[in-house]
Amino acid sequence: MNDFDQSFLEFQTAQHARRQAEDWLSAFESALTARDTTRIAALFHQDSHWRDVLAFTWHLTPIAGPETIAQRLAMEQTRVEAHGFHLPPARRQPRKATRLGIESIEAIFEFKTAIGRGAGLIRLSPNADNTMKAWLLSTTLESLDGHEEKIGPNRPTGAAYSRNFGGDNWADIRRKATAYEDREPTVLVIGAAQAGLSIAARLNQLGIDTLVVEKWPRIGDSWRKRYHSLALHNSIHLNHLPYMEFPPTWPKYIPKDMLGNWFEFYADVMEINCWTNTEFVAGAWDDTAKQWTATLKRSDGTERTVRPKHLVFANGVSSYPMIPEQPGLADFKGTVFHSEGFDSGEGWEGKNALIIGTGSSANDIAMDLHSHGVNTTLVQRGSTTVVSIDPSARLNEAVWDEGGLLEDCDLVASSSTPPLIIKAYKAVTQRMMALDKDLVDGLKRIGFKYDIGEDETGHQMKYRRRGGGYNLDAGSSALMIKGEIGLLQYDRIDRFCAEGALLKDGSIVPADLIILATGYFPQTELVRRALGEAMVERIGQVWGQGPDGELSNMYKRTPQQGAWFIAGSLSQARTYSKYLALQIKAMELGLLGPL
């Protein structure tokens, strides 16, 4: 086949995919407008899934099965009035794609509702009678009419400070805005890393007055102050923050100090009001005034009280270091600290180090110590999932590797319901095991306890469920297999002693340094310490899987009015900050009430 014939075939395929998608959307809109559950259900496979992100349900809602999908769509349509479903020319065009082993036509569409604009995704495949039916539908709310983000053609004119002779210029306005001497913030965001900066940037573009507080002296210190050798374990092209992509000259895996500096720059450029050296220490909800009383403590010991309507906890999947009781550790004569306090192995050359834990941080720290000539041993407390960063972990970047608009990739990535996510992770974990077979076999030979998750979904579901239990391997496993980094099973230890670890056989593993890479408390712990036990009980679990399989109380309304949570990777922060901001804006407009 020559180039012309190949191009013509691709054109015919694209045109066919477009016609199939247009026909399905037309039939869907007609049935939806009529609220005809029989006709709606007939458009879906028996094994079908719908994930709605705010557009119909004002929640993150997964639904399975054609009848259930049809009933919910028809019910919500009375209020939503969804219409104008079409294939937008500026977004990724319909195409053939294989997802979860199903050859499908995948198409991004847009539509309108009574209050705004939406977008979504369909995946179509032939039924037994060769009619195209959907096995996946996603719908998302993208904007509210009259309150669109102030970007592109909708950007501000700058008239407030342009050629304002004798008045305040931009710098004056920014100083006053950040001081909050004459007003209260509508939203208080706790934490100025990727989650906090993303939601603040989004809220700014929706005209919501937002203050971010950061306990460290500088924005970005939450990354700068991590261990010396840290770099991101996933690729740059999926880690951009909202509105601003990283420079094309930057490395694929961003070093932590580089990222920290970018956060500081980003906050300035995006005009984010942030108080550094400021810690959120207490808060109370006033149910009459419908606002919080939040106590903020500065590094000089002074306190400031603010009264926002909304608190957004953006302090990460983890909060305070978790330090479990270690028998005999108080008798140890060497140095002990949590992995959060580790910077570098410099100065420990020729010494002996024990690292309690075998997650990513423990392994990265072990490599750093080893590179500085430290005799290093990892102590394994429980079974661990190990995945090579490249090629295995990169399999989860496939959607972004396909290229195109970042917002299109994010839409595709966020379209799946929990059952489909589990199915996908099971499949990709099998591929990872095949790619990493030699690595895993070598670890097993030296007695390393290895697993691929409770339901064979690998490290990604471990992250969603508990935020740990895995190692994205940067090379420490090979060093363990060669014996250059030691491995000690925790159940061989009787107790710690002055010289190190006393084993059950009576021998001692000597140590000068013990690092507790034992993880962190979940976000709930910050809520407990700042808001009290009663509020923890009211809100419930944060992060982890909820009853519907979605992340618990994350990116959506919680049982406590005005309490919100955002956490996760940079791509999660970028994607879901948009939807969290829309919910807060809708509440401020009176379009959305408490849960």
XYZ file of C-alpha atoms in Angstrom:
595
model
C 0.000 0.000 0.000
C 1.472 3.374 -1.023
C 1.365 6.534 1.072
C -1.697 7.892 -0.753
C -3.668 4.693 -0.234
C -2.685 4.625 3.446
C -3.737 8.244 3.927
C -7.042 7.637 2.158
C -7.741 4.589 4.330
C -7.008 6.586 7.481
C -9.322 9.340 6.239
C -12.120 6.837 5.618
C -11.587 5.331 9.070
C -11.725 8.750 10.717
C -14.862 9.696 8.788
C -16.513 6.412 9.742
C -15.650 6.960 13.423
C -17.070 10.464 13.264
C -20.342 9.330 11.695
C -20.776 6.589 14.287
C -20.154 9.022 17.156
C -22.474 11.655 15.676
C -25.246 9.107 15.146
C -24.967 7.877 18.727
C -24.961 11.410 20.194
C -27.979 12.371 18.109
C -29.936 9.335 19.286
C -28.787 9.938 22.861
C -29.884 13.584 22.903
C -33.259 12.703 21.409
C -33.906 9.994 24.012
C -32.568 12.151 26.828
C -34.736 15.136 25.870
C -37.779 12.867 25.877
C -36.570 11.328 29.170
C -37.344 7.957 27.605
C -35.541 5.430 29.787
C -36.186 2.565 27.356
C -34.566 4.386 24.447
C -31.678 5.636 26.609
C -30.957 2.156 27.956
C -31.035 0.694 24.439
C -27.997 2.843 23.556
C -25.781 1.075 26.114
C -24.190 -2.354 26.345
C -25.338 -4.592 29.169
C -21.909 -4.128 30.758
C -21.771 -0.341 30.600
C -20.548 2.452 32.838
C -21.259 6.156 33.328
C -19.153 8.527 35.390
C -20.622 11.944 36.018
C -18.475 14.765 37.333
C -20.901 17.504 38.458
C -22.725 17.911 35.134
C -25.841 15.902 36.036
C -25.439 14.956 39.705
C -23.314 17.749 41.254
C -21.083 14.976 42.561
C -18.492 12.456 41.399
C -20.944 9.699 40.558
C -20.196 6.262 39.060
C -23.148 4.216 37.783
C -23.198 0.823 36.044
C -25.755 -0.979 33.901
C -27.994 0.393 31.129
C -31.245 0.520 33.080
C -29.698 2.220 36.108
C -27.836 4.686 33.895
C -31.006 5.474 31.936
C -33.127 6.013 35.034
C -30.629 8.410 36.621
C -30.065 10.351 33.412
C -33.800 10.757 32.798
C -34.407 11.836 36.388
C -31.648 14.449 36.397
C -32.481 15.746 32.914
C -35.588 17.502 34.267
C -33.279 19.876 36.148
C -30.155 19.767 33.989
C -31.735 20.290 30.542
C -28.690 18.934 28.740
C -28.724 19.685 25.032
C -26.574 20.602 22.051
C -24.419 17.456 22.118
C -21.774 17.776 19.417
C -18.219 16.890 18.417
C -16.103 20.035 18.875
C -13.658 20.673 16.013
C -10.946 22.073 18.292
C -10.668 18.943 20.452
C -9.429 15.420 19.811
C -11.423 13.946 16.947
C -13.274 10.611 17.061
C -10.975 7.700 16.413
C -10.554 4.001 16.795
C -8.867 3.013 20.043
C -8.389 -0.169 22.013
C -9.221 0.320 25.684
C -9.300 -2.525 28.197
C -8.935 -4.910 25.272
C -12.075 -3.579 23.564
C -11.753 -2.173 20.056
C -13.824 0.981 20.292
C -14.670 4.278 18.737
C -13.652 6.924 21.247
C -15.011 10.441 20.943
C -14.875 13.616 22.989
C -18.076 15.649 22.890
C -19.389 18.882 24.337
C -22.874 19.951 25.390
C -24.787 22.640 27.249
C -26.915 22.559 30.389
C -29.323 24.975 32.010
C -26.432 26.579 33.919
C -23.253 25.933 31.990
C -21.140 24.042 29.518
C -20.103 20.415 29.724
C -17.812 17.929 28.028
C -17.583 14.183 27.999
C -16.346 11.004 26.438
C -18.010 8.014 24.804
C -16.574 4.652 23.878
C -18.649 2.705 21.395
C -18.351 -0.892 20.238
C -20.641 -3.136 18.159
C -23.384 -5.162 19.808
C -24.284 -8.701 18.697
C -26.534 -7.225 15.984
C -23.663 -4.960 14.873
C -25.279 -1.764 16.201
C -22.898 0.599 17.977
C -23.573 0.915 21.684
C -21.729 2.680 24.480
C -19.819 0.780 27.106
C -18.514 4.016 28.630
C -20.043 7.462 28.995
C -18.520 10.277 30.988
C -20.003 13.737 31.529
C -18.281 16.663 33.231
C -19.231 20.235 34.021
C -16.631 22.518 32.480
C -17.926 26.029 33.268
C -20.833 28.057 34.631
C -22.566 30.514 32.310
C -21.506 34.076 33.039
C -18.719 32.898 35.338
C -16.183 31.435 32.951
C -12.499 31.370 33.853
C -10.726 34.646 33.139
C -8.388 33.208 30.543
C -7.740 33.671 26.831
C -10.324 36.004 25.263
C -11.900 36.365 28.718
C -8.674 37.633 30.302
C -8.833 40.864 32.382
C -8.114 44.113 30.591
C -5.711 45.399 33.226
C -7.584 48.708 33.342
C -7.542 48.650 37.143
C -3.846 49.513 37.179
C -2.894 50.336 33.608
C -1.644 53.917 33.314
C -3.243 54.664 36.688
C -1.144 57.760 37.358
C -1.175 58.772 41.001
C -3.029 55.612 42.055
C -2.124 52.068 43.008
C -0.137 50.063 40.505
C -0.147 46.265 40.208
C 2.407 45.747 43.001
C 0.412 47.976 45.367
C -2.773 46.084 44.616
C -1.072 42.732 45.192
C 0.351 43.819 48.561
C -3.063 44.987 49.751
C -4.795 41.900 48.437
C -2.405 39.596 50.273
C -2.573 41.492 53.593
C -6.313 40.910 54.224
C -6.477 43.999 56.424
C -9.896 45.087 55.180
C -11.724 41.829 54.452
C -12.004 38.112 55.130
C -11.027 35.464 52.576
C -13.910 33.489 51.144
C -11.715 30.387 51.004
C -8.792 29.379 53.212
C -6.501 26.789 51.607
C -4.174 24.839 53.897
C -0.953 23.911 52.114
C 0.926 25.499 49.208
C 2.185 22.493 47.253
C 0.641 21.231 44.013
C -2.872 20.735 45.426
C -3.093 24.050 47.260
C -1.632 26.092 44.427
C -3.831 24.384 41.834
C -7.099 25.011 43.687
C -6.068 28.599 44.528
C -5.265 29.317 40.879
C -8.604 27.871 39.788
C -10.563 29.838 42.393
C -8.788 33.043 41.403
C -9.977 32.622 37.824
C -13.544 32.219 39.063
C -13.355 35.401 41.137
C -13.287 33.675 44.550
C -11.153 35.494 47.132
C -8.671 32.857 48.333
C -5.912 32.823 50.939
C -3.336 30.014 51.063
C -1.317 29.334 54.212
C 1.964 27.449 54.175
C 3.862 26.433 57.323
C 7.271 26.539 55.624
C 9.265 29.786 55.126
C 8.964 29.656 51.322
C 6.448 28.313 48.864
C 7.985 25.120 47.497
C 9.797 24.220 50.720
C 7.530 21.213 51.164
C 9.510 19.772 48.238
C 12.878 21.516 48.751
C 13.195 20.123 52.273
C 12.774 16.514 51.211
C 15.802 14.262 50.830
C 18.645 15.599 48.742
C 18.419 13.229 45.763
C 14.636 13.286 45.243
C 13.146 13.722 41.770
C 9.641 13.031 40.490
C 9.046 9.415 39.552
C 6.739 10.162 36.624
C 7.219 12.130 33.435
C 7.008 15.893 33.072
C 4.303 15.916 30.396
C 1.586 14.776 32.807
C 2.671 16.973 35.733
C 1.852 20.497 34.547
C -0.072 22.804 36.869
C -3.252 24.576 35.653
C -2.791 27.291 33.014
C 1.026 26.998 32.830
C 3.060 24.156 31.391
C 6.654 23.511 32.401
C 9.309 24.853 30.010
C 10.079 22.485 27.125
C 13.743 22.564 28.145
C 13.094 20.866 31.492
C 14.110 17.247 32.213
C 11.659 14.357 31.992
C 11.929 13.673 35.748
C 11.914 16.981 37.620
C 14.332 17.386 40.578
C 12.622 18.415 43.810
C 14.371 21.800 44.155
C 13.526 22.669 40.566
C 9.890 21.853 41.307
C 9.932 23.856 44.529
C 11.270 26.911 42.705
C 8.579 26.525 40.046
C 5.875 26.472 42.724
C 7.193 29.749 44.122
C 7.304 31.292 40.655
C 3.855 29.903 39.828
C 2.258 31.428 42.932
C 3.663 34.833 42.013
C 2.654 34.676 38.352
C -0.825 33.338 39.142
C -1.324 36.109 41.749
C -2.004 33.663 44.569
C -2.409 35.225 48.009
C -0.181 33.173 50.288
C 1.091 33.573 53.841
C 4.225 31.539 54.454
C 5.572 30.707 57.921
C 1.907 30.330 58.852
C 0.266 27.206 60.240
C -3.432 26.418 60.513
C -3.769 25.270 64.122
C -7.490 25.365 64.943
C -10.863 25.863 63.381
C -14.517 25.869 64.411
C -17.662 25.937 62.278
C -20.365 28.491 63.085
C -23.566 26.910 61.846
C -25.506 30.144 62.260
C -23.108 32.385 60.351
C -22.165 29.553 57.966
C -18.473 30.292 58.277
C -15.323 29.043 59.954
C -13.282 30.678 62.665
C -9.730 29.682 61.763
C -6.699 30.299 63.947
C -3.427 30.821 62.108
C -0.107 30.777 63.957
C 2.887 32.663 62.580
C 6.474 31.561 63.067
C 7.041 34.451 65.491
C 4.325 33.042 67.769
C 1.662 35.608 66.929
C -1.781 34.488 65.861
C -4.317 35.752 63.361
C -7.967 34.768 63.156
C -9.764 34.662 59.810
C -13.370 33.757 59.058
C -13.664 32.046 55.678
C -16.750 30.290 54.360
C -14.699 27.376 53.099
C -11.671 25.425 54.318
C -9.764 23.456 51.700
C -7.332 20.937 53.156
C -4.535 20.633 50.594
C -1.912 19.131 52.866
C -1.359 15.996 50.801
C -2.398 12.364 51.036
C -0.183 12.238 54.120
C 0.099 14.712 56.972
C 2.121 14.110 60.138
C 4.934 11.517 60.314
C 3.819 8.171 61.675
C 6.292 6.746 64.173
C 5.141 3.354 65.445
C 6.435 2.030 68.745
C 9.720 0.172 68.267
C 10.736 -2.034 71.223
C 14.068 -0.984 72.685
C 14.561 1.960 70.371
C 14.907 4.299 73.339
C 18.049 2.356 74.303
C 19.736 2.960 70.962
C 22.833 5.135 71.354
C 23.024 6.298 67.766
C 20.922 8.784 65.778
C 17.227 8.178 65.070
C 14.833 10.240 62.973
C 11.869 9.859 60.653
C 12.500 9.821 56.912
C 10.903 13.282 56.719
C 14.030 14.621 58.420
C 16.503 12.995 56.025
C 18.451 15.248 53.685
C 21.605 13.479 52.528
C 24.026 10.711 53.376
C 26.860 13.220 53.414
C 28.738 13.000 56.683
C 27.775 9.379 57.328
C 30.512 7.832 55.190
C 31.730 4.509 56.590
C 28.876 4.315 59.103
C 26.104 1.725 59.417
C 22.486 2.629 58.718
C 19.213 0.763 59.191
C 16.157 2.022 57.324
C 12.843 0.755 58.665
C 10.561 0.381 55.654
C 10.727 -0.637 51.999
C 8.554 1.967 50.245
C 9.774 4.453 47.660
C 11.199 6.927 50.176
C 13.051 4.189 52.073
C 14.602 2.858 48.871
C 15.574 6.286 47.562
C 17.176 7.121 50.909
C 19.016 3.785 50.847
C 20.457 4.629 47.436
C 21.549 8.051 48.650
C 23.262 6.578 51.717
C 24.882 3.836 49.638
C 26.237 6.411 47.193
C 27.918 8.160 50.132
C 29.678 4.994 51.262
C 27.266 4.133 54.071
C 26.753 0.454 54.917
C 22.984 0.453 54.445
C 20.330 -2.132 55.267
C 16.608 -1.936 54.534
C 14.352 -3.516 57.135
C 11.193 -4.941 55.557
C 8.127 -4.855 57.789
C 5.534 -6.060 55.271
C 5.078 -7.253 51.738
C 5.832 -4.578 49.152
C 4.948 -3.981 45.508
C 8.023 -3.120 43.427
C 7.732 -1.504 39.996
C 10.507 -0.193 37.772
C 10.106 3.513 37.001
C 10.967 2.863 33.368
C 9.479 0.979 31.636
C 6.790 -0.360 33.990
C 5.543 2.695 35.887
C 5.462 4.622 32.634
C 2.658 2.337 31.410
C 0.305 4.411 33.554
C 1.259 7.473 31.513
C -0.160 5.996 28.308
C -3.079 8.431 27.993
C -0.755 11.449 28.143
C 1.800 9.747 25.887
C -0.831 9.810 23.138
C -0.367 13.567 22.911
C -2.856 16.252 22.005
C -4.394 18.889 24.218
C -3.663 18.410 27.897
C -7.338 18.989 28.744
C -8.303 16.178 26.360
C -5.848 13.778 27.993
C -7.164 14.759 31.440
C -10.745 14.187 30.288
C -9.891 10.711 29.018
C -7.943 9.858 32.186
C -10.779 10.954 34.485
C -13.579 9.233 32.574
C -13.376 5.744 34.064
C -15.534 4.437 36.874
C -13.959 2.502 39.787
C -14.740 -0.968 38.328
C -13.053 0.007 35.064
C -10.081 1.469 36.937
C -9.613 -1.821 38.774
C -9.900 -3.775 35.532
C -7.325 -1.515 33.886
C -4.879 -1.773 36.779
C -5.168 -5.553 36.808
C -4.260 -5.644 33.133
C -1.385 -3.193 33.392
C -0.026 -4.946 36.505
C 0.315 -8.173 34.514
C 2.310 -6.281 31.884
C 4.464 -4.725 34.603
C 5.204 -8.153 36.081
C 6.315 -9.412 32.689
C 8.560 -6.400 32.114
C 10.034 -6.614 35.629
C 10.292 -10.420 35.821
C 14.070 -10.572 36.242
C 13.985 -7.810 38.856
C 11.196 -9.442 40.867
C 12.717 -12.917 40.615
C 15.994 -11.524 41.928
C 14.258 -9.892 44.889
C 12.418 -13.089 45.746
C 15.708 -15.032 45.681
C 17.103 -12.854 48.466
C 13.959 -13.265 50.569
C 12.211 -10.012 49.713
C 8.482 -10.186 50.420
C 6.760 -9.138 47.213
C 3.109 -8.708 46.266
C 1.015 -7.110 43.527
C -1.816 -5.833 45.703
C -4.723 -7.476 47.438
C -6.597 -7.969 44.157
C -3.626 -7.961 41.780
C -4.069 -4.276 40.942
C -0.497 -3.313 41.772
C 0.847 -0.107 43.213
C -1.759 2.276 41.792
C -4.637 0.841 43.811
C -2.386 0.712 46.865
C -1.891 4.429 46.374
C -5.640 5.054 46.021
C -6.486 2.885 49.006
C -3.795 3.781 51.523
C -1.160 5.994 49.928
C 1.747 3.568 50.293
C 3.016 0.006 50.341
C 5.061 0.144 47.147
C 8.415 1.152 45.690
C 8.813 2.890 42.348
C 12.268 1.495 41.873
C 15.087 3.831 40.869
C 17.829 1.199 41.176
C 17.894 0.127 44.824
C 16.463 -3.318 44.050
C 19.421 -4.205 41.826
C 21.764 -3.113 44.613
C 19.894 -5.324 47.095
C 20.061 -8.287 44.738
C 23.831 -7.787 44.387
C 24.194 -7.470 48.147
C 25.438 -3.890 48.047
C 22.383 -2.789 50.047
C 21.343 -5.179 52.798
C 17.873 -6.608 53.429
C 16.665 -7.602 56.884
C 13.203 -8.931 57.668
C 11.632 -7.120 60.606
C 10.321 -10.357 62.124
C 13.930 -11.463 62.698
C 14.413 -8.555 65.135
C 13.795 -9.194 68.812
C 14.287 -5.595 69.831
C 16.548 -2.606 69.283
C 19.472 -2.078 71.609
C 22.290 0.380 72.225
C 24.387 -0.990 69.334
C 21.627 -1.467 66.737
C 19.137 -4.294 66.166
C 19.234 -7.365 68.403
C 18.048 -10.358 66.413
C 16.148 -13.323 67.798
C 19.199 -15.549 67.264
C 21.185 -13.333 69.649
C 23.312 -11.590 67.032
C 23.368 -7.814 66.590
C 23.106 -5.853 63.373
C 25.207 -2.781 64.176
C 23.899 0.699 63.405
C 24.976 4.276 63.859
C 21.843 5.640 62.235
C 18.247 4.400 62.202
C 15.809 6.053 59.813
C 12.106 5.419 60.302
C 10.630 5.353 56.800
C 7.351 4.337 58.397
C 4.980 6.601 56.518
C 2.563 9.321 57.530
C -0.837 9.729 59.088
C -3.602 10.357 56.548
C -5.214 13.792 56.085
C -7.722 12.886 58.774
C -5.047 13.451 61.399
C -4.773 17.138 60.520
C -8.558 17.401 60.822
C -8.405 15.703 64.214
C -5.721 17.981 65.591
C -7.174 21.202 64.190
C -10.941 20.626 64.253
C -11.410 17.938 66.886
C -12.625 14.364 67.088
C -16.297 15.263 66.623
C -15.518 16.810 63.227
C -13.523 13.725 62.204
C -16.522 11.548 63.027
C -18.849 13.848 61.104
C -16.691 13.985 57.968
C -15.569 10.375 57.989
C -12.792 8.766 55.969
C -10.598 11.001 53.821
C -8.802 9.393 50.857
C -9.099 5.638 50.365
C -12.052 4.001 48.650
C -15.556 4.997 49.613
C -18.619 2.730 49.322
C -19.014 3.715 45.657
C -15.339 3.077 44.871
C -14.536 6.779 44.432
C -11.938 8.422 46.672
C -13.591 9.188 50.008
C -14.510 12.858 50.580
C -11.989 13.946 47.973
C -12.583 16.764 45.443
C -16.286 16.980 46.379
C -18.744 18.090 49.052
C -18.296 16.388 52.405
C -20.769 15.803 55.249
C -19.453 19.033 56.821
C -20.495 22.169 54.971
C -17.523 24.257 53.911
C -14.933 21.490 54.438
C -13.147 20.289 51.300
C -10.179 18.050 50.527
C -7.793 17.909 47.592
C -4.647 15.777 47.364
C -2.728 13.457 45.111
C -0.299 13.680 42.229
C 0.304 16.810 40.189
C -1.990 15.493 37.445
C -4.755 14.782 39.971
C -4.366 18.250 41.473
C -4.531 19.868 38.039
C -7.568 17.872 36.910
C -9.717 17.869 40.020
C -8.945 21.406 41.195
C -11.149 22.537 38.326
C -14.139 20.587 39.571
C -13.628 21.475 43.224
C -13.436 25.173 42.317
C -16.646 24.918 40.282
C -18.473 23.457 43.283
C -17.327 26.268 45.574
C -18.313 28.851 42.961
C -21.713 27.225 42.574
C -22.269 27.338 46.340
C -21.346 31.009 46.414
C -23.853 31.642 43.603
C -26.585 29.735 45.412
C -26.691 27.035 42.745
C -25.501 24.253 45.036
C -26.402 23.541 48.628
C -24.694 21.464 51.319
C -24.490 17.728 50.833
